[in-house]
Short mmCIF file of C-alpha atoms in Angstrom, two decimals:
data_model
loop_
_atom_site.label_atom_id
_atom_site.label_comp_id
_atom_site.label_asym_id
_atom_site.label_seq_id
_atom_site.Cartn_x
_atom_site.Cartn_y
_atom_site.Cartn_z
CA MET A 16 82.15 208.92 222.03
CA LYS A 17 83.13 211.46 224.37
CA ASN A 18 82.00 214.81 223.66
CA ASP A 19 84.85 216.69 225.08
CA SER A 20 86.19 220.32 223.87
CA LEU A 21 89.35 220.50 222.19
CA ILE A 22 90.83 223.13 224.05
CA HIS A 23 90.60 224.34 227.52
CA TRP A 24 89.17 227.66 227.85
CA HIS A 25 92.27 229.39 229.05
CA SER A 26 93.93 228.16 225.42
CA MET A 27 90.54 229.61 224.00
CA PHE A 28 91.26 232.98 225.58
CA MET A 29 94.61 233.33 225.18
CA GLY A 30 94.44 232.15 221.22
CA VAL A 31 91.81 235.02 220.87
CA ALA A 32 94.60 237.58 222.32
CA LEU A 33 97.29 235.87 220.08
CA LEU A 34 95.01 236.45 216.79
CA ALA A 35 94.27 240.07 217.89
CA ALA A 36 98.20 240.72 218.14
CA ALA A 37 98.31 239.28 214.43
CA ARG A 38 96.18 242.59 213.55
CA SER A 39 98.94 244.52 215.13
CA LYS A 40 101.23 246.97 212.72
CA ASP A 41 104.21 246.98 215.29
CA ALA A 42 106.79 245.26 213.77
CA ARG A 43 108.97 245.37 216.82
CA LYS A 44 106.60 243.44 218.94
CA ARG A 45 102.45 242.36 218.30
CA ASN A 46 100.50 241.79 221.66
CA GLY A 47 96.90 240.85 222.10
CA ALA A 48 95.09 240.98 224.78
CA CYS A 49 91.31 239.53 225.72
CA ILE A 50 88.97 240.55 228.76
CA VAL A 51 86.41 237.55 229.56
CA GLY A 52 83.47 237.75 231.99
CA PRO A 53 83.12 235.25 234.75
CA ASP A 54 80.75 233.67 232.50
CA ASN A 55 83.34 233.05 230.12
CA LYS A 56 81.78 235.27 227.97
CA ILE A 57 84.28 237.79 225.53
CA SER A 58 83.68 241.59 226.77
CA GLY A 59 86.53 242.62 224.62
CA VAL A 60 89.54 242.10 222.34
CA GLY A 61 92.52 244.53 221.90
CA TYR A 62 96.30 244.98 220.14
CA ASN A 63 98.52 247.36 220.62
CA GLY A 64 98.58 250.21 217.78
CA LEU A 65 97.93 253.57 216.65
CA PRO A 66 94.63 255.17 217.82
CA ARG A 67 92.16 255.24 215.33
CA GLY A 68 92.40 258.06 212.46
CA CYS A 69 96.67 258.24 212.92
CA ASP A 70 97.74 256.42 209.62
CA ASP A 71 99.67 253.49 210.30
CA HIS A 72 101.78 253.79 207.29
CA ASP A 73 103.43 257.45 208.25
CA GLU A 74 106.75 256.49 209.71
CA HIS A 75 107.17 259.22 212.21
CA TYR A 76 104.86 257.18 214.54
CA TRP A 77 107.15 254.25 214.44
CA GLN A 78 110.46 255.86 215.24
CA ASP A 79 112.13 254.32 218.53
CA ASP A 80 114.08 257.04 219.75
CA ASP A 81 112.94 256.68 223.31
CA SER A 82 115.29 259.61 224.57
CA ASP A 83 112.59 262.35 222.85
CA PRO A 84 108.63 261.19 223.14
CA LEU A 85 108.20 263.11 219.64
CA ASN A 86 110.07 261.12 218.29
CA SER A 87 109.12 257.32 220.07
CA ARG A 88 107.32 254.71 219.19
CA HIS A 89 105.91 254.62 222.86
CA SER A 90 104.09 257.94 222.83
CA TYR A 91 102.07 256.81 220.10
CA ILE A 92 100.85 253.26 220.63
CA VAL A 93 98.00 252.25 222.51
CA HIS A 94 98.69 249.23 224.46
CA ALA A 95 96.84 245.87 224.03
CA GLU A 96 95.09 245.68 227.40
CA GLN A 97 94.58 249.58 227.30
CA ASN A 98 92.68 248.97 223.26
CA ALA A 99 90.87 245.81 225.11
CA ILE A 100 89.29 247.99 227.90
CA LEU A 101 88.67 250.60 225.07
CA ASN A 102 86.81 247.96 223.29
CA CYS A 103 84.67 246.69 225.27
CA THR A 104 81.15 245.31 224.05
CA SER A 105 79.60 245.00 227.60
CA LEU A 106 80.03 246.69 230.75
CA PRO A 107 81.22 246.63 233.69
CA LEU A 108 83.44 244.73 233.88
CA HIS A 109 83.91 244.16 237.85
CA GLY A 110 85.47 240.56 238.10
CA SER A 111 86.63 239.74 235.00
CA THR A 112 89.90 238.33 234.18
CA ILE A 113 92.57 240.12 231.33
CA TYR A 114 94.28 237.64 228.92
CA ALA A 115 97.67 239.63 227.54
CA THR A 116 99.90 237.88 225.43
CA GLN A 117 102.67 239.94 227.57
CA TYR A 118 103.09 240.75 231.05
CA PRO A 119 101.02 244.40 231.78
CA CYS A 120 103.22 247.41 231.97
CA PRO A 121 102.13 250.34 235.02
CA ARG A 122 99.84 252.42 232.38
CA CYS A 123 97.92 249.58 231.52
CA VAL A 124 97.75 248.11 235.26
CA GLN A 125 96.33 251.50 236.08
CA SER A 126 93.41 251.16 233.64
CA ILE A 127 93.19 247.23 234.52
CA ILE A 128 92.58 248.36 238.16
CA GLN A 129 90.42 251.31 237.28
CA VAL A 130 88.07 249.36 235.55
CA GLY A 131 87.71 246.63 238.11
CA ILE A 132 89.64 243.48 236.44
CA LYS A 133 90.19 241.26 239.07
CA ARG A 134 92.64 238.97 237.27
CA VAL A 135 95.35 239.12 234.72
CA VAL A 136 96.66 235.95 233.05
CA TYR A 137 99.73 236.68 230.92
CA LEU A 138 101.77 234.35 228.41
CA ASP A 139 105.24 236.39 228.25
CA LYS A 140 107.05 238.17 230.72
CA LYS A 141 110.15 240.68 229.81
CA ALA A 142 112.86 239.45 231.85
CA HIS A 143 115.00 242.59 231.35
CA GLN A 144 111.89 245.20 232.56
CA GLU A 145 112.41 244.03 235.77
CA ARG A 146 111.77 247.22 237.71
CA VAL A 147 108.89 247.88 235.18
CA ASN A 148 107.37 244.70 236.04
CA ALA A 149 107.90 245.46 239.65
CA ALA A 150 105.85 248.78 239.79
CA SER A 151 103.04 246.71 237.94
CA GLU A 152 103.36 244.05 240.61
CA LYS A 153 102.74 246.56 243.69
CA MET A 154 100.02 248.32 242.38
CA LEU A 155 98.18 244.95 241.10
CA ALA A 156 99.14 243.33 244.59
CA ASP A 157 97.95 246.70 246.45
CA ALA A 158 94.81 246.44 244.30
CA GLY A 159 93.99 242.87 244.96
CA VAL A 160 94.37 241.67 241.17
CA GLU A 161 95.50 238.24 240.90
CA ILE A 162 98.32 238.02 238.01
CA GLU A 163 99.20 234.51 237.00
CA SER A 164 101.53 233.62 233.80
CA LEU A 165 99.56 230.78 231.77
CA GLN A 166 102.57 228.68 232.07
CA ALA A 167 102.16 228.34 235.77
CA LEU A 168 98.13 228.09 235.34
CA GLN A 169 97.95 225.51 233.32
CA PRO A 170 101.31 224.29 231.55
CA GLU A 171 99.04 222.68 228.21
CA SER A 172 97.40 225.89 227.35
CA ALA A 173 100.67 227.94 227.50
CA GLU A 174 102.35 224.92 225.12
CA TRP A 175 99.34 225.25 223.05
CA SER A 176 99.59 228.88 222.92
CA ALA A 177 103.17 229.11 222.20
CA GLU A 178 102.58 226.57 219.02
CA LEU A 179 99.54 228.92 218.08
CA ALA A 180 102.25 231.90 218.49
CA GLN A 181 104.61 230.50 216.28
CA PHE A 182 102.28 229.35 213.74
CA ILE A 183 101.12 233.16 213.32
CA GLU A 184 104.79 234.39 213.57
CA THR A 185 105.76 232.20 210.27
CA SER A 186 101.94 232.99 208.73
CA THR A 187 103.06 236.68 208.75
CA THR A 188 106.43 236.36 207.81
CA ASN A 189 105.56 234.42 204.76
CA ARG A 190 103.61 236.78 203.60
#
């Protein structure tokens, strides 16, 4: 009998990011992230949500008027990538990889670069965010940070992750 693991490292780490995303209370989009050192040890996990001490039940935080920063959830939510960095259990993060369920925005890319993460692996990329994605790509390229879609990196891990995401989504909607 051959002793093989059931899933690849990429599947495991994106799976952790997806499970973290399931903790998000953002009904519009749940995102998660998992930071992994060169030794395949998890350093930090995060999901998009409000800062500690802010009431998740306060509807003001979840408004969608992006023309008014006071009434836009985007002013309040800490992104998954930033939460993963802030929740780190081991430092430094130089040379680490971050697995993110969503292509990182420029604000998250700034944090990724600043802490020394050298590789980003993402699951989904919003096509309608073309200009925002281009700003992220420019900074990542200039800073020498690799970015790869899980689909391009390892299609079977992307397929497994998509199935896990669907399972999580089905489980949360059936509660």
